[in-house]
PDB file of C-alpha atoms in Angstrom:
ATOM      1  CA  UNK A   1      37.065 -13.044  -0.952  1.00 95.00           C
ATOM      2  CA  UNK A   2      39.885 -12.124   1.019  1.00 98.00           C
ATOM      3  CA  UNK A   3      42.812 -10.386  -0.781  1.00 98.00           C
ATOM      4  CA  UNK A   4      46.458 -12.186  -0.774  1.00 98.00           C
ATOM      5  CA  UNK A   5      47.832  -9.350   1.539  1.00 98.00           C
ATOM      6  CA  UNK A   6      50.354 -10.768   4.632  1.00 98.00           C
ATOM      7  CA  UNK A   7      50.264  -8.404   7.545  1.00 98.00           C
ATOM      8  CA  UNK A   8      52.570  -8.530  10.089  1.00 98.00           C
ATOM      9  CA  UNK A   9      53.748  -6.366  12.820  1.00 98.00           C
ATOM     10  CA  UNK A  10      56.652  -4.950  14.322  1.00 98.00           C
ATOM     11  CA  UNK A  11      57.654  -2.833  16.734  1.00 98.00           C
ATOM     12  CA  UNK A  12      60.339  -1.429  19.170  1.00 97.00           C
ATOM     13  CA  UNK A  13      63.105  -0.874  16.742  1.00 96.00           C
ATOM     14  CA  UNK A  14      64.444  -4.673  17.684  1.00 96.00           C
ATOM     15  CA  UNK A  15      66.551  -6.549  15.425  1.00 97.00           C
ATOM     16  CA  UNK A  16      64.745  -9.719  14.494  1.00 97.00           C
ATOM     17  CA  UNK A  17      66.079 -12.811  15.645  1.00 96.00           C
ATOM     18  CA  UNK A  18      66.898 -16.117  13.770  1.00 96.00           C
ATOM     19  CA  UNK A  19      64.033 -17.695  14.191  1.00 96.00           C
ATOM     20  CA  UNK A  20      61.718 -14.853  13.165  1.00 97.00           C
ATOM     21  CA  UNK A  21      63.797 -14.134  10.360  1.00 98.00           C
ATOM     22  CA  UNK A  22      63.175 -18.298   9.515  1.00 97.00           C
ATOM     23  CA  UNK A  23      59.676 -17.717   9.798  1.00 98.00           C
ATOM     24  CA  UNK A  24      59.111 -14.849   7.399  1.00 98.00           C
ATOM     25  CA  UNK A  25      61.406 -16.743   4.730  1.00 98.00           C
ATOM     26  CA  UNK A  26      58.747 -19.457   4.889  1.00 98.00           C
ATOM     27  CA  UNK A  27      56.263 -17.042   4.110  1.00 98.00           C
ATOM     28  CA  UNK A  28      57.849 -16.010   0.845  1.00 98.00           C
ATOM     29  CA  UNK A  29      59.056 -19.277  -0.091  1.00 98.00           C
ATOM     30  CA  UNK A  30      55.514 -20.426   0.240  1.00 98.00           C
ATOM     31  CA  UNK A  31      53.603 -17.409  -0.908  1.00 98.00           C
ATOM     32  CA  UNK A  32      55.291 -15.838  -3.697  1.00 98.00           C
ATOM     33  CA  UNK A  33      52.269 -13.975  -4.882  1.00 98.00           C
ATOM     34  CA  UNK A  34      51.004 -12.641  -2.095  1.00 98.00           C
ATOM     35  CA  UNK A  35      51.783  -8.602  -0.203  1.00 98.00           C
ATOM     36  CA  UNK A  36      53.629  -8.929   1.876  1.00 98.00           C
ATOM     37  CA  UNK A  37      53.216  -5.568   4.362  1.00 98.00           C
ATOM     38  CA  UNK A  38      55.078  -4.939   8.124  1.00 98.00           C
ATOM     39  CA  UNK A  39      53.707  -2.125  10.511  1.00 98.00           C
ATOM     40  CA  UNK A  40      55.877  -0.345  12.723  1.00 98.00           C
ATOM     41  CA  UNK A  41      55.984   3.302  13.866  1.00 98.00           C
ATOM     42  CA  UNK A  42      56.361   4.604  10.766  1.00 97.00           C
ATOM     43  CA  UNK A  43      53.450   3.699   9.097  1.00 98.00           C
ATOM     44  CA  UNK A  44      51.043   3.295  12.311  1.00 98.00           C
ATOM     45  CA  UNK A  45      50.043   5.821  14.896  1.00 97.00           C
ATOM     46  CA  UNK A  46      50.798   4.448  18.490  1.00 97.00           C
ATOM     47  CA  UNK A  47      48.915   7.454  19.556  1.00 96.00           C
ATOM     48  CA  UNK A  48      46.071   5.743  17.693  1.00 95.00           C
ATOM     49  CA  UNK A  49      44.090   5.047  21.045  1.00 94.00           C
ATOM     50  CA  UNK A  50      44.605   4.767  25.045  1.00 95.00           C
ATOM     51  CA  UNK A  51      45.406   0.936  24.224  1.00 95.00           C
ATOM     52  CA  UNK A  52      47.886   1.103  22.331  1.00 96.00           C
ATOM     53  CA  UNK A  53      49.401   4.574  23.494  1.00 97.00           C
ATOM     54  CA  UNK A  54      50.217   3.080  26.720  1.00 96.00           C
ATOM     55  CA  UNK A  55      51.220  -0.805  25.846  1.00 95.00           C
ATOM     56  CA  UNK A  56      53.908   1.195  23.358  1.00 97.00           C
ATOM     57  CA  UNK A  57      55.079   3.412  26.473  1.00 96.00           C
ATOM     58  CA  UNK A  58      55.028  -0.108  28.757  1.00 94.00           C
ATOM     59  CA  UNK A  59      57.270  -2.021  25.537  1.00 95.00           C
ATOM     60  CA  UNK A  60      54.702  -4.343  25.392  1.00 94.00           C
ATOM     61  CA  UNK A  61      55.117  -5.195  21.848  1.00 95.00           C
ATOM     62  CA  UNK A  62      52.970  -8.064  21.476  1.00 94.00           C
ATOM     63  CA  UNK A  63      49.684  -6.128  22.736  1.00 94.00           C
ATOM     64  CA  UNK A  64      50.483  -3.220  20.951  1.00 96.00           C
ATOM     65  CA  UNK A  65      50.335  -5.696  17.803  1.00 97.00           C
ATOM     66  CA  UNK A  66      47.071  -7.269  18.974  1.00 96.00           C
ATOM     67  CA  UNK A  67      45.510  -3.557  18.337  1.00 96.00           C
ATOM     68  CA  UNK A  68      47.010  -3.167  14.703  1.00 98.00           C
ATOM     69  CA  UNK A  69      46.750  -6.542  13.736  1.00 98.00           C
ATOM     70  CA  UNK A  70      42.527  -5.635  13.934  1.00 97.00           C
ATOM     71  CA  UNK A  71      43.385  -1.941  12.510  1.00 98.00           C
ATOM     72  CA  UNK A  72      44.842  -3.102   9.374  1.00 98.00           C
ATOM     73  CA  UNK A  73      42.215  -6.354   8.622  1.00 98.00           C
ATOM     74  CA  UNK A  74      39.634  -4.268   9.042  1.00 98.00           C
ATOM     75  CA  UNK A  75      40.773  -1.468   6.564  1.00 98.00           C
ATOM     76  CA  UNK A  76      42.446  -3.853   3.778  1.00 98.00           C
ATOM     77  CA  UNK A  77      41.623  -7.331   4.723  1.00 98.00           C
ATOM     78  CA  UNK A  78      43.976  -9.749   4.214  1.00 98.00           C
ATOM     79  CA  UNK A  79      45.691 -11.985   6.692  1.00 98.00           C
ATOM     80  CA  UNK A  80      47.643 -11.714   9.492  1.00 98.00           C
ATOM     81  CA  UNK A  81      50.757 -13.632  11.052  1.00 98.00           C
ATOM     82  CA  UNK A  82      52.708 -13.125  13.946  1.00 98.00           C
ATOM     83  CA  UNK A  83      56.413 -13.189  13.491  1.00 97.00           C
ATOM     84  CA  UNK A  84      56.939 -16.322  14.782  1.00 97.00           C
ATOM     85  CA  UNK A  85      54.433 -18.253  12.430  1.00 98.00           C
ATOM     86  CA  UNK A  86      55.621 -21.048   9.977  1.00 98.00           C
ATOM     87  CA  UNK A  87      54.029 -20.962   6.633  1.00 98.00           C
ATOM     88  CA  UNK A  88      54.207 -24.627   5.448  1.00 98.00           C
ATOM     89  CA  UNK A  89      51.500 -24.713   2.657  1.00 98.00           C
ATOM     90  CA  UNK A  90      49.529 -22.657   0.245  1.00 98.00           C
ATOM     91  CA  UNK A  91      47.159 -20.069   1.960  1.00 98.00           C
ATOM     92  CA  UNK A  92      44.870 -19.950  -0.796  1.00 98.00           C
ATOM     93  CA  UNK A  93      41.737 -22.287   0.545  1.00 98.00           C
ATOM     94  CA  UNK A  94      41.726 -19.898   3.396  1.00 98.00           C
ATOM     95  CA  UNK A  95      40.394 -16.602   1.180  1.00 98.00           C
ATOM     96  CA  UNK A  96      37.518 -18.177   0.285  1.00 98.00           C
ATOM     97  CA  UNK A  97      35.185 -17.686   2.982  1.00 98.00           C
ATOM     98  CA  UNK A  98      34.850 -14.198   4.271  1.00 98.00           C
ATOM     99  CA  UNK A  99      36.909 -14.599   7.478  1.00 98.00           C
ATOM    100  CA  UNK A 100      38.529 -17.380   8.970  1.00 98.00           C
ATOM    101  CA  UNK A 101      40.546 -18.161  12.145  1.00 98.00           C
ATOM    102  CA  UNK A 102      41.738 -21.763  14.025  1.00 98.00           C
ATOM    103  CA  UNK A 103      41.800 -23.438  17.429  1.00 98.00           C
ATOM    104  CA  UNK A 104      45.041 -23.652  19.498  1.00 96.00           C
ATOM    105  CA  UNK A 105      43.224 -25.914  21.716  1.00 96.00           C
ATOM    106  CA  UNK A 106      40.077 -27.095  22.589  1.00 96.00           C
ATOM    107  CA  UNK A 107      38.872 -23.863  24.908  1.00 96.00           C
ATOM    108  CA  UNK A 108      40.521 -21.164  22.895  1.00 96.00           C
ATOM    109  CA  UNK A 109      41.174 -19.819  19.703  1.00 97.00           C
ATOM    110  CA  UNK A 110      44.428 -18.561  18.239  1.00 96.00           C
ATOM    111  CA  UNK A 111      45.526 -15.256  17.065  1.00 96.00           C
ATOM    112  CA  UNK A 112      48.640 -15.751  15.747  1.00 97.00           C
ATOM    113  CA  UNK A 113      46.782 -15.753  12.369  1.00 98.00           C
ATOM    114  CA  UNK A 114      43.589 -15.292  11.191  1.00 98.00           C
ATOM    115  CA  UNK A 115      42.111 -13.352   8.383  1.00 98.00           C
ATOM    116  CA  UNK A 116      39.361 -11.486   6.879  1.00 98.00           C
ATOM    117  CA  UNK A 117      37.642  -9.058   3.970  1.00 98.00           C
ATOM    118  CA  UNK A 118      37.858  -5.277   4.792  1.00 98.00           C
ATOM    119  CA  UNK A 119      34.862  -4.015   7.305  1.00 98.00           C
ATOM    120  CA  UNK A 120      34.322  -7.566   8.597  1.00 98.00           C
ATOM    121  CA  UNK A 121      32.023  -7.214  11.437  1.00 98.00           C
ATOM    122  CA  UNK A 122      33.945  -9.759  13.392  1.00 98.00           C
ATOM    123  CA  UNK A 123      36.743  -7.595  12.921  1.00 98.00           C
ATOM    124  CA  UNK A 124      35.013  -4.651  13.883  1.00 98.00           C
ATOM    125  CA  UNK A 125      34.004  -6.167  17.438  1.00 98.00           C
ATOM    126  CA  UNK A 126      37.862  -6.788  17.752  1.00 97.00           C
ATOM    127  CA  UNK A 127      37.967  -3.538  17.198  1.00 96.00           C
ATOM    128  CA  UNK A 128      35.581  -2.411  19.675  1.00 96.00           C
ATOM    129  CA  UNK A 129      36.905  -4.351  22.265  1.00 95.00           C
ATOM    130  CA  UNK A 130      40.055  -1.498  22.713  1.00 94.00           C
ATOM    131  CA  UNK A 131      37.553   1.265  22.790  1.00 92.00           C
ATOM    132  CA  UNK A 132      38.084   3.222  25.773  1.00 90.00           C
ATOM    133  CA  UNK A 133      40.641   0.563  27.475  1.00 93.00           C
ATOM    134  CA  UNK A 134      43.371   0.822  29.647  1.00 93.00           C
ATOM    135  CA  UNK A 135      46.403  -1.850  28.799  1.00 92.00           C
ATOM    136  CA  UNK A 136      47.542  -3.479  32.138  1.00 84.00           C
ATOM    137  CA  UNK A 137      50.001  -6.189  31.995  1.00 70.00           C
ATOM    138  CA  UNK A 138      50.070  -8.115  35.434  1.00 53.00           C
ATOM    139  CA  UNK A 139      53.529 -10.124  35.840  1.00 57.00           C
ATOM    140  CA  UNK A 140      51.491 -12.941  37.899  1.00 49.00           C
ATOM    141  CA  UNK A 141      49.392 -13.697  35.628  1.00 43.00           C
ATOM    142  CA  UNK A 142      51.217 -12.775  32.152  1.00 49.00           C
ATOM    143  CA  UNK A 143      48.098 -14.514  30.487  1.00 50.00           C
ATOM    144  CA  UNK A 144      45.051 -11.800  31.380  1.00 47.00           C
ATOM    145  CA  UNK A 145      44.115  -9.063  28.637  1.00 53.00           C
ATOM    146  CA  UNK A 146      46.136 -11.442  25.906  1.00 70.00           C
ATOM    147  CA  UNK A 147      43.765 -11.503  22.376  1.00 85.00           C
ATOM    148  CA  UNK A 148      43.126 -15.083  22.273  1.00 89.00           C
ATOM    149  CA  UNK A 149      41.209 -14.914  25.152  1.00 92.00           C
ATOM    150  CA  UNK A 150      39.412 -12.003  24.291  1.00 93.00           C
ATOM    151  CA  UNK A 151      38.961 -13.108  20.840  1.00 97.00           C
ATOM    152  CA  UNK A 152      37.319 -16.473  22.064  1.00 97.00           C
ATOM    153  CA  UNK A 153      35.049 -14.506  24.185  1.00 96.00           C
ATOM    154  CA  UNK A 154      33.553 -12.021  21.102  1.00 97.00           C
ATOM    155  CA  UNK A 155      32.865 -15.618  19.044  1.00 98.00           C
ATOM    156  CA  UNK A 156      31.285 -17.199  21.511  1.00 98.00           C
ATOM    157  CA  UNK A 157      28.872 -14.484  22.692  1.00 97.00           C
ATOM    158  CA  UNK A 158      28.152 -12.971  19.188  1.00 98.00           C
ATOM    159  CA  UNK A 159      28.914 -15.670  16.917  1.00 98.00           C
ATOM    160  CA  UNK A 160      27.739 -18.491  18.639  1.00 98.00           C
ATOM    161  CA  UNK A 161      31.356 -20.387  18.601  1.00 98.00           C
ATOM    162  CA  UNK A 162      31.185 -23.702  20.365  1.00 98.00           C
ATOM    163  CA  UNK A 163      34.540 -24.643  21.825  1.00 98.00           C
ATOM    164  CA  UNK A 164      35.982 -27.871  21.628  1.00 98.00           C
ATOM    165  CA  UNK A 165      38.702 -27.796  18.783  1.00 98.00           C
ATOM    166  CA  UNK A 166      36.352 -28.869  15.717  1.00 97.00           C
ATOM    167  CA  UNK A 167      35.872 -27.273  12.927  1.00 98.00           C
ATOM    168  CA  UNK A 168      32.518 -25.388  12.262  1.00 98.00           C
ATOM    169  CA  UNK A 169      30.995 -21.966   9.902  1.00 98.00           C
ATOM    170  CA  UNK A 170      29.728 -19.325  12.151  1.00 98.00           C
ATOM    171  CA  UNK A 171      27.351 -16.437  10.987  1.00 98.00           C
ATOM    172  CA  UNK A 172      29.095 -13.640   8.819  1.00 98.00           C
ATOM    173  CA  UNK A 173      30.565 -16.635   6.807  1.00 98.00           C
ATOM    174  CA  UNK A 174      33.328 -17.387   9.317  1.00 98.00           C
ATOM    175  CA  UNK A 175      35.058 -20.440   8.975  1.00 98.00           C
ATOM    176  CA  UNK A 176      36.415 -21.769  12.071  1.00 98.00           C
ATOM    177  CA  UNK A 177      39.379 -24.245  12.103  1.00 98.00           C
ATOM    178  CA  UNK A 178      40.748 -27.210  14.275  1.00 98.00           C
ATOM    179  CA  UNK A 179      44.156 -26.811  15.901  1.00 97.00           C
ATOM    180  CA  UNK A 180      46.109 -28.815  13.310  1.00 97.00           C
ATOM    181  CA  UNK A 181      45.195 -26.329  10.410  1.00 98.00           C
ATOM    182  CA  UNK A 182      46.653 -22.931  11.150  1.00 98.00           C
ATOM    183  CA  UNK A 183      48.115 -23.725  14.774  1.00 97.00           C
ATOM    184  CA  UNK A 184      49.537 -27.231  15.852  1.00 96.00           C
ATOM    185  CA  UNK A 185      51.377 -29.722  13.460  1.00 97.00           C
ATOM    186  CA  UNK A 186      49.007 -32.454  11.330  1.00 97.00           C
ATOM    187  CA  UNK A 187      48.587 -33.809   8.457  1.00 97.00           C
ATOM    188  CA  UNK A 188      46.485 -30.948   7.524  1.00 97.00           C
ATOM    189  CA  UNK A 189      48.842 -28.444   8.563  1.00 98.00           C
ATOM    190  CA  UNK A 190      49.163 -24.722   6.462  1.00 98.00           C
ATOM    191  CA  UNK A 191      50.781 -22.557   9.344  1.00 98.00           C
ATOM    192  CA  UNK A 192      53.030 -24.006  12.263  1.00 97.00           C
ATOM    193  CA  UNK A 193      52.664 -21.370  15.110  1.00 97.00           C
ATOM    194  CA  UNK A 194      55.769 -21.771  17.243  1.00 96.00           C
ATOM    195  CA  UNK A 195      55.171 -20.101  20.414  1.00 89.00           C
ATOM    196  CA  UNK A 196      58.163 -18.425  20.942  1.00 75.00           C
ATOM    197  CA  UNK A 197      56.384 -16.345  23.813  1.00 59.00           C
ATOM    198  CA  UNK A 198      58.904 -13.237  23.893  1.00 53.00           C
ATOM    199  CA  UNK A 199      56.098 -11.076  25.104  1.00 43.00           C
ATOM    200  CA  UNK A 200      56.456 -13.368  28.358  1.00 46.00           C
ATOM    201  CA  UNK A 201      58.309 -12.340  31.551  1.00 50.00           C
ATOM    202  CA  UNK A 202      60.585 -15.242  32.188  1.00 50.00           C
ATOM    203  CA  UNK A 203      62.387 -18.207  30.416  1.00 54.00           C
ATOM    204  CA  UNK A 204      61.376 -20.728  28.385  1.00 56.00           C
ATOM    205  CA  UNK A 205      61.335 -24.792  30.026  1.00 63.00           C
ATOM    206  CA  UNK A 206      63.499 -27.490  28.254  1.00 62.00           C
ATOM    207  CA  UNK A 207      60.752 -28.581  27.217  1.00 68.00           C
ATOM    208  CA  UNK A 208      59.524 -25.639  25.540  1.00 76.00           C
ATOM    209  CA  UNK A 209      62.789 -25.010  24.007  1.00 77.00           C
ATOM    210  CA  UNK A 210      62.986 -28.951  22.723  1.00 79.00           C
ATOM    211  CA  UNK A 211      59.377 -28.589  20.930  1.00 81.00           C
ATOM    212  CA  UNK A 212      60.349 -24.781  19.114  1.00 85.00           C
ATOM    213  CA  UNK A 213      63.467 -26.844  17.596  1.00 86.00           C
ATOM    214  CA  UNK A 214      61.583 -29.405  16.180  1.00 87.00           C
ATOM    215  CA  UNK A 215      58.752 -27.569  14.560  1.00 92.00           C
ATOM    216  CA  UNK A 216      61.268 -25.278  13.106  1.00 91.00           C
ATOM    217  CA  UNK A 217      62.508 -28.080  10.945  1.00 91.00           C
ATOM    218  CA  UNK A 218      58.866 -28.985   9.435  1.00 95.00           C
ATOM    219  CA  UNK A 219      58.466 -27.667   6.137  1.00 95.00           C
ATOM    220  CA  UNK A 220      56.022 -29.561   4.612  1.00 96.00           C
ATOM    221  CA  UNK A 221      52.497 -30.505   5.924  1.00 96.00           C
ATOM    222  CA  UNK A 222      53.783 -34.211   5.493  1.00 96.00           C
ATOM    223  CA  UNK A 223      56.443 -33.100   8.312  1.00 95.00           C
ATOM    224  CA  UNK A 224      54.454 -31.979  10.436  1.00 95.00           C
ATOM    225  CA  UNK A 225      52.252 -35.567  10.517  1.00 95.00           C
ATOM    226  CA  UNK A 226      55.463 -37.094  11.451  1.00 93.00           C
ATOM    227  CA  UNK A 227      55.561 -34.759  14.282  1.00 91.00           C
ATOM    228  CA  UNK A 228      51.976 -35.760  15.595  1.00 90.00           C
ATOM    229  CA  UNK A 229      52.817 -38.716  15.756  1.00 88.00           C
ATOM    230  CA  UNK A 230      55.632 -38.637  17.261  1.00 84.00           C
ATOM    231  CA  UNK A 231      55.061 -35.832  19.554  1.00 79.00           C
ATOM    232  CA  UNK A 232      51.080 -35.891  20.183  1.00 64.00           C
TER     233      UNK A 232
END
């Protein structure tokens, strides 16, 4: 089973904004008895590997995370969340299988939160991936190298994922959810990720800053059906 331990990073010495700070009261509000644990350079080695030695020296915060994010699961287990991740319900159903991890849309999985026991293999292929890699960021295309992508890719080839956004239980006792469980607002809704994108070169659309607004004001999975159906 995987232990009630929160993970989260951060980096940078940054002040955290309003929204983040939001965010992680929803996790206490709705988790009270879980560890909550943040990573920073105090407690992590950025020198850990080339990966993350050079994303800290580029201030690429976000991709140094995606390396400790798969450090820490894979030596405690537990979950983790990125900072600007809405807890709206109770976590526990998720510990039950012995990793688990959601769609944000029907070709690719999130990693804004997922979780897993200690030495999960799926972890350890995460892992693996940063062996020996060089972090390049390119500013035209902002989206190659980021984890979801990669993280899609290890399921599919070892795990046998099927995309598509529907839930399914891969080998290793992986339970694979549909957006509107950890990612996107439902019904069904435990975890709102808001996309706040600050990793991203460039400003946020209208649009973009219209739909953050409104999913910070859903609370309850009940909210966040509303929201489908207004919104989706």
């Amino acid at each position: 089973m995987i232990p009630k331990i929160i993970h989260y990073v951060w980096v940078g010495h940054n002040p955290k904004s309003k929204i983040i700070e939001e965010c992680i009261k929803t996790w206490h509000e709705k988790l009270p008895d879980y560890k909550i644990i943040e990573w920073n350079e105090e407690n992590f080695d950025m020198h850990e590997n080339r990966y993350i030695e050079e994303a800290y020296a580029a201030k690429k915060w976000a991709f140094v995370s995606d390396y400790i994010r798969a450090r820490v699961i894979y030596d405690q287990g537990g979950i983790y969340l990125d900072t600007d991740v809405r807890v709206i319900d109770k976590l526990d159903e998720l510990l039950i299988n012995s990793a688990f991890i959601g769609f944000e849309n029907k070709d690719y999985l999130s990693a804004a939160i997922f979780g897993a026991e200690n030495g999960h293999p799926f972890i350890k292929d995460i892992l693996d991936y940063y062996i020996n890699r060089d972090f390049k960021f390119d500013k035209n295309n902002q989206m190659a190298g980021v984890n979801s992508l990669s993280v899609t890719d290890i399921l599919k080839e070892n795990y046998d994922l099927k995309t598509g956004n529907f839930e399914q239980l891969l080998k290793d006792d992986i339970h694979v959810y549909s957006d509107g469980v950890l990612c996107n607002p439902s019904a069904y809704s435990k975890t709102i990720h808001l996309f706040t994108g600050t990793w991203m070169d460039g400003g946020h659309s209208f649009k973009q800053k219209v739909v953050t607004a409104l999913k910070r004001r859903i609370s309850t999975p009940r909210e966040a059906a509303i929201y489908q159906k207004i919104i989706r």
